[in-house]
Coordinates of N, CA and C in Angstrom, one line a residue:
Chain J
K704 N 3.8 -2.6 -0.2 CA 4.9 -3.4 -0.6 C 5.1 -3.2 -2.1
A705 N 6.3 -3.0 -2.6 CA 6.5 -2.8 -4.0 C 6.3 -4.1 -4.8
G706 N 5.8 -3.9 -6.0 CA 5.6 -5.0 -6.9 C 6.8 -5.5 -7.5
V707 N 6.6 -6.4 -8.5 CA 7.7 -7.0 -9.2 C 8.2 -5.9 -10.2
T708 N 9.5 -5.7 -10.2 CA 10.1 -4.8 -11.1 C 11.0 -5.5 -12.1
Q709 N 11.0 -4.9 -13.4 CA 11.8 -5.5 -14.4 C 12.6 -4.4 -15.1
T710 N 13.8 -4.7 -15.4 CA 14.6 -3.7 -16.2 C 15.4 -4.4 -17.3
P711 N 15.6 -3.8 -18.4 CA 15.0 -2.5 -18.8 C 13.5 -2.8 -19.2
R712 N 12.8 -1.8 -19.5 CA 11.4 -1.9 -20.0 C 11.4 -2.2 -21.5
Y713 N 12.3 -1.6 -22.2 CA 12.3 -1.7 -23.6 C 13.8 -1.9 -24.1
L714 N 13.9 -2.7 -25.1 CA 15.3 -3.1 -25.6 C 15.2 -3.4 -27.1
I715 N 16.2 -2.9 -27.8 CA 16.3 -3.2 -29.2 C 17.7 -3.8 -29.4
K716 N 17.7 -5.0 -30.0 CA 18.9 -5.7 -30.3 C 19.0 -6.2 -31.7
T717 N 20.1 -6.5 -32.2 CA 20.3 -7.0 -33.5 C 20.5 -8.5 -33.5
R718 N 20.1 -9.2 -34.5 CA 20.3 -10.7 -34.7 C 21.7 -11.0 -34.3
G719 N 21.9 -12.1 -33.6 CA 23.2 -12.6 -33.3 C 23.7 -12.1 -31.9
Q720 N 23.2 -11.0 -31.5 CA 23.6 -10.4 -30.2 C 23.1 -11.2 -29.0
Q721 N 23.5 -10.9 -27.8 CA 22.9 -11.5 -26.7 C 22.3 -10.4 -25.8
V722 N 21.4 -10.8 -24.9 CA 20.7 -9.8 -24.0 C 20.5 -10.4 -22.6
T723 N 20.6 -9.6 -21.7 CA 20.3 -10.0 -20.3 C 19.2 -9.1 -19.7
L724 N 18.2 -9.7 -19.2 CA 17.0 -9.0 -18.6 C 17.0 -9.3 -17.1
S725 N 16.6 -8.3 -16.3 CA 16.6 -8.4 -14.9 C 15.3 -8.3 -14.2
C726 N 15.1 -9.0 -13.1 CA 13.8 -9.0 -12.4 C 14.1 -9.0 -10.9
S727 N 13.4 -8.1 -10.2 CA 13.4 -8.0 -8.8 C 12.0 -8.4 -8.2
P728 N 11.9 -9.5 -7.5 CA 10.6 -10.0 -7.0 C 10.1 -9.2 -5.9
I729 N 8.9 -9.4 -5.6 CA 8.3 -8.8 -4.4 C 9.0 -9.2 -3.1
S730 N 9.3 -8.3 -2.2 CA 10.0 -8.6 -1.0 C 9.4 -9.8 -0.3
G731 N 10.3 -10.8 0.0 CA 9.8 -12.0 0.7 C 9.5 -13.2 -0.2
H732 N 9.4 -12.9 -1.5 CA 9.0 -13.9 -2.5 C 10.3 -14.6 -2.9
R733 N 10.3 -16.0 -2.9 CA 11.5 -16.7 -3.1 C 11.5 -17.4 -4.5
S734 N 10.3 -17.5 -5.1 CA 10.2 -18.1 -6.4 C 10.1 -17.0 -7.5
V735 N 10.9 -17.2 -8.6 CA 10.8 -16.3 -9.7 C 10.6 -17.1 -11.0
S736 N 9.6 -16.8 -11.8 CA 9.4 -17.5 -13.0 C 9.5 -16.5 -14.2
W737 N 9.9 -17.0 -15.3 CA 9.9 -16.2 -16.5 C 9.0 -16.7 -17.6
Y738 N 8.4 -15.8 -18.3 CA 7.5 -16.2 -19.4 C 7.8 -15.3 -20.6
Q739 N 7.5 -15.9 -21.8 CA 7.6 -15.2 -23.0 C 6.2 -15.0 -23.5
Q740 N 5.8 -13.8 -23.9 CA 4.5 -13.5 -24.5 C 4.6 -12.9 -25.9
T741 N 4.0 -13.6 -26.8 CA 4.0 -13.2 -28.2 C 2.5 -13.3 -28.7
P742 N 2.2 -12.5 -29.7 CA 0.8 -12.6 -30.3 C 0.4 -14.0 -30.8
G743 N 1.4 -14.6 -31.4 CA 1.2 -15.9 -32.0 C 1.1 -17.1 -31.0
Q744 N 2.0 -17.1 -30.0 CA 2.1 -18.2 -29.1 C 1.6 -17.9 -27.7
G745 N 1.2 -16.7 -27.5 CA 0.6 -16.4 -26.2 C 1.7 -16.4 -25.1
L746 N 1.3 -16.7 -23.9 CA 2.1 -16.7 -22.7 C 2.7 -18.1 -22.6
Q747 N 4.1 -18.2 -22.7 CA 4.7 -19.5 -22.6 C 5.8 -19.5 -21.4
F748 N 5.8 -20.5 -20.7 CA 6.7 -20.7 -19.5 C 8.1 -21.0 -20.0
L749 N 9.0 -20.2 -19.5 CA 10.4 -20.4 -19.8 C 11.1 -21.2 -18.7
F750 N 11.2 -20.7 -17.5 CA 11.8 -21.5 -16.4 C 11.4 -20.8 -15.1
E751 N 11.7 -21.6 -14.0 CA 11.4 -21.1 -12.7 C 12.6 -21.3 -11.8
Y752 N 12.9 -20.3 -10.9 CA 14.0 -20.4 -10.0 C 13.5 -20.3 -8.6
F753 N 14.1 -21.1 -7.7 CA 13.8 -21.1 -6.3 C 15.1 -21.4 -5.5
S754 N 15.4 -20.5 -4.6 CA 16.6 -20.6 -3.8 C 17.8 -20.9 -4.7
E755 N 17.9 -20.0 -5.7 CA 19.1 -20.0 -6.6 C 19.2 -21.2 -7.5
T756 N 18.2 -22.1 -7.5 CA 18.2 -23.3 -8.3 C 17.1 -23.3 -9.3
Q757 N 17.4 -23.7 -10.5 CA 16.3 -23.9 -11.5 C 15.5 -25.1 -11.1
R758 N 14.2 -24.9 -10.9 CA 13.3 -25.9 -10.4 C 12.4 -26.5 -11.5
N759 N 12.1 -25.6 -12.5 CA 11.2 -26.1 -13.6 C 11.7 -25.4 -14.9
K760 N 11.5 -26.1 -16.0 CA 12.0 -25.5 -17.3 C 10.9 -25.8 -18.4
G761 N 10.7 -24.9 -19.2 CA 9.8 -25.0 -20.3 C 10.5 -25.6 -21.5
N762 N 9.8 -25.6 -22.7 CA 10.3 -26.1 -23.9 C 11.0 -25.0 -24.8
F763 N 12.0 -24.4 -24.3 CA 12.7 -23.4 -25.0 C 14.2 -23.9 -25.3
P764 N 14.8 -23.5 -26.4 CA 16.2 -23.9 -26.6 C 17.2 -23.4 -25.6
G765 N 18.4 -24.0 -25.6 CA 19.4 -23.7 -24.6 C 19.9 -22.3 -24.7
R766 N 19.5 -21.6 -25.8 CA 19.9 -20.1 -25.9 C 19.3 -19.3 -24.8
F767 N 18.2 -19.8 -24.2 CA 17.5 -19.1 -23.1 C 18.0 -19.7 -21.8
S768 N 18.6 -18.9 -21.0 CA 19.1 -19.3 -19.7 C 18.7 -18.3 -18.6
G769 N 18.9 -18.7 -17.4 CA 18.6 -17.7 -16.3 C 19.4 -18.1 -15.1
R770 N 19.3 -17.2 -14.1 CA 19.9 -17.5 -12.8 C 19.2 -16.7 -11.7
Q771 N 19.4 -17.1 -10.5 CA 18.8 -16.4 -9.4 C 19.9 -16.1 -8.4
F772 N 19.8 -15.0 -7.8 CA 20.9 -14.6 -6.8 C 20.3 -14.9 -5.3
S773 N 21.2 -14.7 -4.4 CA 20.8 -15.0 -3.0 C 19.8 -14.1 -2.5
N774 N 19.6 -12.9 -3.1 CA 18.5 -12.0 -2.6 C 17.2 -12.2 -3.4
S775 N 17.2 -13.3 -4.2 CA 16.0 -13.7 -5.0 C 15.9 -13.0 -6.3
R776 N 16.7 -12.0 -6.5 CA 16.6 -11.3 -7.8 C 17.1 -12.3 -8.9
S777 N 16.5 -12.1 -10.1 CA 16.8 -13.1 -11.1 C 17.2 -12.3 -12.4
E778 N 17.9 -13.0 -13.2 CA 18.3 -12.5 -14.6 C 18.0 -13.6 -15.6
M779 N 17.6 -13.3 -16.8 CA 17.5 -14.2 -17.8 C 18.4 -13.7 -19.0
N780 N 19.0 -14.6 -19.7 CA 19.9 -14.3 -20.8 C 19.4 -15.0 -22.1
V781 N 19.5 -14.3 -23.2 CA 19.2 -15.0 -24.4 C 20.4 -14.7 -25.3
S782 N 21.0 -15.8 -25.8 CA 22.2 -15.6 -26.6 C 21.8 -15.8 -28.1
T783 N 22.7 -15.4 -29.0 CA 22.5 -15.5 -30.4 C 21.0 -15.2 -30.8
L784 N 20.6 -14.0 -30.6 CA 19.3 -13.6 -30.8 C 18.8 -13.8 -32.2
E785 N 17.5 -14.3 -32.3 CA 16.9 -14.5 -33.6 C 15.7 -13.5 -33.7
L786 N 15.2 -13.3 -34.9 CA 14.1 -12.4 -35.1 C 12.9 -12.9 -34.3
G787 N 12.7 -14.2 -34.2 CA 11.5 -14.8 -33.5 C 11.6 -14.6 -32.0
D788 N 12.7 -14.1 -31.5 CA 12.8 -13.9 -30.0 C 12.2 -12.5 -29.6
S789 N 11.7 -11.8 -30.6 CA 11.0 -10.5 -30.3 C 9.8 -10.8 -29.5
A790 N 9.6 -10.3 -28.4 CA 8.5 -10.6 -27.5 C 8.5 -9.7 -26.3
L791 N 7.4 -9.9 -25.5 CA 7.4 -9.3 -24.1 C 7.8 -10.4 -23.2
Y792 N 8.9 -10.1 -22.4 CA 9.4 -11.1 -21.4 C 8.9 -10.7 -20.0
L793 N 8.1 -11.6 -19.4 CA 7.5 -11.3 -18.2 C 8.1 -12.1 -17.0
C794 N 8.3 -11.5 -15.9 CA 8.8 -12.1 -14.7 C 7.7 -12.2 -13.7
A795 N 7.6 -13.3 -13.0 CA 6.5 -13.4 -12.0 C 7.2 -13.9 -10.7
S796 N 6.7 -13.5 -9.6 CA 7.2 -14.0 -8.3 C 6.1 -14.5 -7.5
S797 N 6.5 -15.5 -6.6 CA 5.5 -16.0 -5.7 C 6.2 -16.3 -4.4
Q798 N 5.4 -16.4 -3.3 CA 6.0 -16.6 -2.0 C 6.5 -18.0 -1.8
N799 N 5.7 -18.9 -2.4 CA 6.0 -20.4 -2.4 C 6.1 -20.9 -1.0
A800 N 5.4 -20.3 -0.1 CA 5.3 -20.8 1.3 C 4.1 -20.3 1.9
G801 N 3.4 -21.1 2.8 CA 2.3 -20.6 3.5 C 1.0 -20.7 2.6
P802 N -0.1 -20.1 3.1 CA -1.4 -20.3 2.4 C -1.4 -19.6 1.1
N803 N -0.6 -18.6 0.8 CA -0.6 -17.9 -0.5 C 0.5 -18.4 -1.4
S804 N 1.0 -19.6 -1.2 CA 2.1 -20.0 -1.9 C 1.9 -20.2 -3.4
Y805 N 0.6 -20.4 -3.8 CA 0.3 -20.6 -5.2 C 0.3 -19.3 -6.0
E806 N 0.0 -18.2 -5.4 CA -0.3 -17.0 -6.1 C 1.0 -16.4 -6.7
Q807 N 0.9 -16.1 -8.0 CA 2.0 -15.6 -8.7 C 1.7 -14.2 -9.3
Y808 N 2.6 -13.3 -9.1 CA 2.4 -11.9 -9.4 C 3.4 -11.5 -10.5
F809 N 2.9 -10.8 -11.5 CA 3.7 -10.4 -12.7 C 4.3 -9.0 -12.6
G810 N 5.4 -8.8 -13.2 CA 6.0 -7.5 -13.4 C 5.4 -6.9 -14.7
P811 N 5.9 -5.7 -15.1 CA 5.3 -5.1 -16.3 C 5.9 -5.6 -17.6
G812 N 7.0 -6.4 -17.5 CA 7.6 -7.0 -18.6 C 8.7 -6.1 -19.3
T813 N 9.6 -6.8 -20.0 CA 10.6 -6.1 -20.9 C 10.2 -6.4 -22.3
R814 N 10.0 -5.4 -23.1 CA 9.7 -5.5 -24.5 C 11.0 -5.6 -25.3
L815 N 11.3 -6.8 -25.8 CA 12.5 -7.0 -26.6 C 12.2 -7.0 -28.1
T816 N 12.9 -6.2 -28.9 CA 12.7 -6.2 -30.3 C 14.1 -6.6 -30.9
V817 N 14.0 -7.6 -31.8 CA 15.2 -8.0 -32.5 C 15.2 -7.6 -33.9
T818 N 16.1 -6.9 -34.4 CA 16.1 -6.4 -35.8 C 17.2 -7.1 -36.6
Chain R
G1215 N 1.7 -33.2 -21.7 CA 1.6 -32.1 -20.8 C 0.3 -31.4 -20.8
E1216 N 0.2 -30.4 -19.9 CA -1.1 -29.7 -19.8 C -1.4 -28.9 -21.0
N1217 N -2.7 -28.8 -21.4 CA -3.2 -27.9 -22.5 C -4.4 -27.2 -22.0
V1218 N -4.4 -25.9 -22.2 CA -5.6 -25.1 -21.7 C -6.2 -24.4 -22.9
E1219 N -7.5 -24.6 -23.1 CA -8.3 -23.9 -24.1 C -9.2 -22.9 -23.5
Q1220 N -9.4 -21.8 -24.2 CA -10.2 -20.7 -23.7 C -11.1 -20.2 -24.7
H1221 N -12.4 -19.9 -24.3 CA -13.4 -19.4 -25.2 C -14.3 -18.4 -24.5
P1222 N -14.8 -17.3 -25.2 CA -14.5 -17.0 -26.6 C -13.1 -16.3 -26.7
S1223 N -12.7 -16.0 -27.9 CA -11.4 -15.3 -28.1 C -11.7 -13.8 -27.9
T1224 N -12.9 -13.4 -28.3 CA -13.3 -12.0 -28.2 C -14.7 -12.0 -27.6
L1225 N -15.0 -10.9 -26.8 CA -16.4 -10.8 -26.2 C -16.7 -9.4 -26.0
S1226 N -17.8 -9.0 -26.5 CA -18.3 -7.6 -26.4 C -19.6 -7.6 -25.6
V1227 N -19.7 -6.8 -24.6 CA -20.9 -6.8 -23.8 C -21.3 -5.3 -23.5
Q1228 N -22.5 -5.0 -23.2 CA -23.0 -3.7 -22.9 C -22.7 -3.5 -21.4
E1229 N -22.3 -2.3 -21.1 CA -22.1 -1.9 -19.7 C -23.3 -2.3 -18.8
G1230 N -22.9 -3.0 -17.7 CA -24.0 -3.4 -16.8 C -24.4 -4.9 -17.0
D1231 N -24.1 -5.4 -18.2 CA -24.4 -6.8 -18.5 C -23.3 -7.7 -17.8
S1232 N -23.5 -9.0 -17.9 CA -22.6 -10.0 -17.4 C -21.7 -10.6 -18.5
A1233 N -20.5 -11.0 -18.1 CA -19.6 -11.6 -19.1 C -19.1 -12.9 -18.5
V1234 N -19.0 -14.0 -19.4 CA -18.6 -15.3 -18.9 C -17.5 -15.8 -19.9
I1235 N -16.4 -16.2 -19.3 CA -15.3 -16.8 -20.1 C -15.0 -18.2 -19.6
K1236 N -14.9 -19.1 -20.6 CA -14.7 -20.5 -20.2 C -13.4 -21.1 -20.6
C1237 N -12.9 -21.9 -19.7 CA -11.6 -22.6 -20.0 C -11.7 -24.1 -19.7
T1238 N -11.0 -24.9 -20.5 CA -10.9 -26.3 -20.3 C -9.4 -26.7 -20.2
Y1239 N -9.2 -27.7 -19.4 CA -7.8 -28.1 -19.2 C -7.7 -29.7 -19.4
S1240 N -6.5 -30.1 -19.7 CA -6.4 -31.6 -20.1 C -5.9 -32.5 -18.9
D1241 N -5.0 -31.9 -18.1 CA -4.4 -32.7 -17.0 C -5.2 -32.8 -15.8
S1242 N -5.8 -33.9 -15.4 CA -6.6 -34.0 -14.3 C -5.9 -33.8 -13.0
A1243 N -4.5 -33.8 -13.0 CA -3.7 -33.6 -11.8 C -3.6 -32.1 -11.5
S1244 N -3.9 -31.2 -12.4 CA -3.8 -29.8 -12.2 C -4.7 -29.4 -11.0
N1245 N -4.2 -28.5 -10.1 CA -4.9 -28.3 -8.9 C -5.0 -26.8 -8.5
Y1246 N -4.6 -25.9 -9.4 CA -4.7 -24.5 -9.1 C -5.0 -23.8 -10.4
F1247 N -6.0 -22.9 -10.4 CA -6.5 -22.2 -11.6 C -6.7 -20.7 -11.3
P1248 N -5.7 -19.9 -11.7 CA -5.8 -18.5 -11.6 C -6.4 -17.8 -12.8
W1249 N -6.9 -16.6 -12.7 CA -7.3 -15.8 -13.8 C -6.6 -14.5 -13.7
Y1250 N -6.1 -14.0 -14.9 CA -5.4 -12.8 -14.9 C -6.0 -11.8 -15.9
K1251 N -5.9 -10.5 -15.6 CA -6.4 -9.4 -16.5 C -5.2 -8.7 -16.9
Q1252 N -5.1 -8.5 -18.2 CA -3.9 -7.7 -18.8 C -4.4 -6.5 -19.6
E1253 N -4.0 -5.4 -19.1 CA -4.3 -4.1 -19.8 C -3.2 -3.8 -20.7
L1254 N -3.4 -2.9 -21.7 CA -2.4 -2.6 -22.7 C -1.2 -2.0 -22.0
G1255 N 0.0 -2.6 -22.4 CA 1.2 -2.0 -21.9 C 1.6 -2.5 -20.4
K1256 N 0.8 -3.4 -19.9 CA 1.0 -3.8 -18.5 C 1.2 -5.3 -18.4
G1257 N 1.7 -5.8 -17.3 CA 1.8 -7.2 -17.1 C 0.5 -7.8 -16.6
P1258 N 0.3 -9.1 -16.7 CA -1.0 -9.7 -16.2 C -1.1 -9.4 -14.7
Q1259 N -2.4 -9.2 -14.3 CA -2.7 -8.9 -12.9 C -3.6 -10.0 -12.4
L1260 N -3.3 -10.6 -11.4 CA -4.1 -11.7 -10.8 C -5.4 -11.1 -10.2
I1261 N -6.5 -11.6 -10.7 CA -7.8 -11.1 -10.2 C -8.6 -12.0 -9.4
I1262 N -8.4 -13.3 -9.6 CA -9.1 -14.3 -8.7 C -8.5 -15.7 -9.1
D1263 N -8.5 -16.6 -8.1 CA -8.0 -17.9 -8.4 C -8.9 -18.9 -7.6
I1264 N -8.7 -20.2 -7.9 CA -9.5 -21.3 -7.3 C -8.6 -22.5 -7.2
R1265 N -8.7 -23.2 -6.1 CA -8.0 -24.5 -6.0 C -8.9 -25.6 -6.2
S1266 N -8.4 -26.8 -6.5 CA -9.2 -27.9 -6.9 C -10.1 -28.5 -5.8
N1267 N -9.9 -28.1 -4.6 CA -10.8 -28.6 -3.5 C -12.0 -27.7 -3.3
V1268 N -12.1 -26.7 -4.2 CA -13.2 -25.7 -4.0 C -14.0 -25.6 -5.3
G1269 N -15.3 -25.5 -5.3 CA -16.1 -25.5 -6.5 C -16.4 -24.1 -7.0
E1270 N -16.4 -23.1 -6.1 CA -16.8 -21.8 -6.5 C -16.1 -20.8 -5.6
K1271 N -15.7 -19.6 -6.1 CA -15.2 -18.6 -5.3 C -15.6 -17.3 -5.8
K1272 N -16.0 -16.3 -4.9 CA -16.5 -15.0 -5.4 C -15.7 -13.9 -4.7
D1273 N -15.5 -12.8 -5.5 CA -14.9 -11.6 -4.9 C -15.6 -10.4 -5.6
Q1274 N -16.5 -9.9 -4.9 CA -17.3 -8.7 -5.3 C -18.0 -9.1 -6.7
R1275 N -17.6 -8.4 -7.8 CA -18.3 -8.7 -9.0 C -17.7 -9.8 -9.8
I1276 N -16.7 -10.4 -9.3 CA -16.0 -11.5 -10.0 C -16.2 -12.8 -9.3
A1277 N -16.5 -13.9 -10.1 CA -16.6 -15.2 -9.5 C -15.9 -16.2 -10.4
V1278 N -15.5 -17.3 -9.9 CA -14.9 -18.4 -10.7 C -15.6 -19.7 -10.2
T1279 N -15.9 -20.5 -11.2 CA -16.5 -21.9 -10.9 C -15.5 -22.9 -11.5
L1280 N -15.5 -24.0 -10.8 CA -14.6 -25.1 -11.3 C -15.4 -26.4 -11.3
N1281 N -15.3 -27.2 -12.4 CA -15.9 -28.5 -12.5 C -14.8 -29.5 -12.8
K1282 N -14.3 -30.1 -11.7 CA -13.2 -31.0 -11.9 C -13.5 -32.2 -12.8
T1283 N -14.7 -32.7 -12.7 CA -15.1 -33.9 -13.5 C -15.0 -33.6 -15.0
A1284 N -15.5 -32.4 -15.3 CA -15.5 -32.1 -16.7 C -14.2 -31.3 -17.1
K1285 N -13.4 -31.1 -16.2 CA -12.1 -30.3 -16.4 C -12.4 -29.0 -17.1
H1286 N -13.3 -28.2 -16.5 CA -13.4 -26.9 -17.0 C -13.7 -25.9 -15.9
F1287 N -13.3 -24.7 -16.1 CA -13.6 -23.6 -15.1 C -13.9 -22.3 -15.8
S1288 N -14.7 -21.5 -15.2 CA -15.2 -20.3 -15.8 C -15.1 -19.0 -15.0
L1289 N -14.9 -17.9 -15.6 CA -14.9 -16.6 -15.0 C -16.2 -15.9 -15.3
H1290 N -16.8 -15.4 -14.2 CA -18.0 -14.6 -14.3 C -17.8 -13.2 -13.8
I1291 N -18.1 -12.2 -14.7 CA -18.0 -10.8 -14.2 C -19.4 -10.3 -14.3
T1292 N -20.0 -9.8 -13.2 CA -21.3 -9.2 -13.3 C -21.2 -7.6 -13.3
E1293 N -22.3 -7.0 -13.7 CA -22.3 -5.5 -13.7 C -21.1 -4.9 -14.3
T1294 N -20.8 -5.4 -15.5 CA -19.5 -4.9 -16.2 C -19.4 -3.4 -16.3
Q1295 N -18.2 -2.9 -16.2 CA -17.9 -1.5 -16.4 C -16.9 -1.3 -17.5
P1296 N -16.8 -0.1 -18.1 CA -15.8 0.1 -19.1 C -14.4 -0.3 -18.7
E1297 N -14.0 -0.1 -17.4 CA -12.7 -0.4 -17.0 C -12.4 -1.9 -16.9
D1298 N -13.5 -2.7 -17.1 CA -13.2 -4.2 -17.2 C -12.7 -4.6 -18.5
S1299 N -12.7 -3.7 -19.5 CA -12.2 -4.0 -20.8 C -10.7 -4.3 -20.7
A1300 N -10.3 -5.4 -21.2 CA -8.9 -5.9 -21.1 C -8.9 -7.3 -21.8
V1301 N -7.7 -7.9 -21.7 CA -7.5 -9.3 -22.2 C -7.4 -10.1 -20.9
Y1302 N -8.2 -11.2 -20.8 CA -8.3 -12.0 -19.7 C -7.7 -13.4 -20.0
F1303 N -6.8 -13.9 -19.1 CA -6.2 -15.2 -19.3 C -6.5 -16.1 -18.2
C1304 N -6.8 -17.4 -18.5 CA -6.9 -18.4 -17.5 C -5.7 -19.2 -17.5
A1305 N -5.4 -19.9 -16.5 CA -4.2 -20.8 -16.4 C -4.5 -22.0 -15.5
A1306 N -3.7 -23.0 -15.7 CA -3.8 -24.2 -14.9 C -2.4 -24.6 -14.5
S1307 N -2.3 -25.1 -13.3 CA -1.0 -25.5 -12.7 C -1.1 -26.7 -11.8
L1308 N 0.0 -27.5 -11.9 CA 0.1 -28.7 -11.0 C 0.5 -28.2 -9.6
N1309 N 1.5 -27.4 -9.6 CA 1.9 -26.8 -8.3 C 2.3 -27.7 -7.2
N1310 N 2.7 -28.9 -7.6 CA 3.2 -29.8 -6.6 C 4.7 -29.7 -6.4
Y1311 N 5.3 -29.0 -7.3 CA 6.8 -28.8 -7.2 C 7.1 -27.6 -8.1
G1312 N 7.0 -26.5 -7.5 CA 7.4 -25.3 -8.2 C 6.2 -24.7 -9.0
Q1313 N 6.5 -23.6 -9.6 CA 5.5 -22.9 -10.4 C 5.7 -23.1 -11.9
N1314 N 4.6 -23.6 -12.5 CA 4.7 -23.8 -14.0 C 3.3 -23.7 -14.5
F1315 N 2.9 -22.4 -14.8 CA 1.5 -22.2 -15.2 C 1.4 -22.4 -16.7
V1316 N 0.3 -23.1 -17.2 CA 0.0 -23.2 -18.6 C -1.2 -22.3 -18.8
F1317 N -1.0 -21.3 -19.7 CA -2.0 -20.3 -19.9 C -2.9 -20.6 -21.1
G1318 N -4.2 -20.1 -21.1 CA -5.0 -20.2 -22.2 C -4.6 -19.0 -23.2
P1319 N -5.2 -19.0 -24.4 CA -4.8 -18.0 -25.4 C -5.3 -16.6 -25.1
G1320 N -6.3 -16.5 -24.2 CA -6.8 -15.2 -23.8 C -8.1 -14.8 -24.5
T1321 N -8.8 -13.9 -23.8 CA -10.1 -13.4 -24.3 C -10.1 -11.9 -24.2
R1322 N -10.3 -11.3 -25.3 CA -10.4 -9.8 -25.3 C -11.8 -9.4 -25.0
L1323 N -12.0 -8.8 -23.9 CA -13.3 -8.3 -23.4 C -13.4 -6.8 -23.7
S1324 N -14.5 -6.4 -24.4 CA -14.8 -5.0 -24.6 C -16.2 -4.7 -23.9
V1325 N -16.2 -3.8 -23.0 CA -17.4 -3.3 -22.4 C -17.8 -2.0 -23.0
L1326 N -19.0 -2.0 -23.7 CA -19.4 -0.9 -24.4 C -20.3 0.0 -23.6
P1327 N -20.0 1.3 -23.5 CA -20.8 2.2 -22.6 C -22.1 2.5 -23.2

């Protein structure tokens, strides 16, 4: 079974621009979560989507948004980019049903650099 | 909200020795505790997890223990090998409505040959 895939893997943007990142979960997984990873703040939860609905949200400004499609694929968008948004953005998927519903599997991440 | 602390931040061991990483959490309602291994340039990989109704779980050279009363859990790696070198993260989650993991700051493990 293929793992979680994220595109693109690397991205360079300029302050003030916006960016959209994409995530395809493991087949059959219905929950998709997004995390931001930085050396200073570590791994921080952004939001989680399940059945096309945002189910949980972390403490990030409204510039960070996301959505999920009917095939469980998800996108996250960051508007008006700031230098501090430079980070590795990780997507994780989980089955959210049955005995393995708690297990969450991560993709390789998208490395975003804001200049 | 939940807060997870992790110690030590760096750990160096000789190949073949054991390594122990400890985490504490603040929310007694948390009920799921996974451990992840992250190698350079890769996403975190789930290596073992434990639920609050279990005190210990083992998978080959890796084991996790949970003390709900003290609100801490530990990762034990025995017979360490150079390929165990990576950053290890613990996490805690309520998991009663969706996925929202709170991660520890990580431990950089170096296994010296």
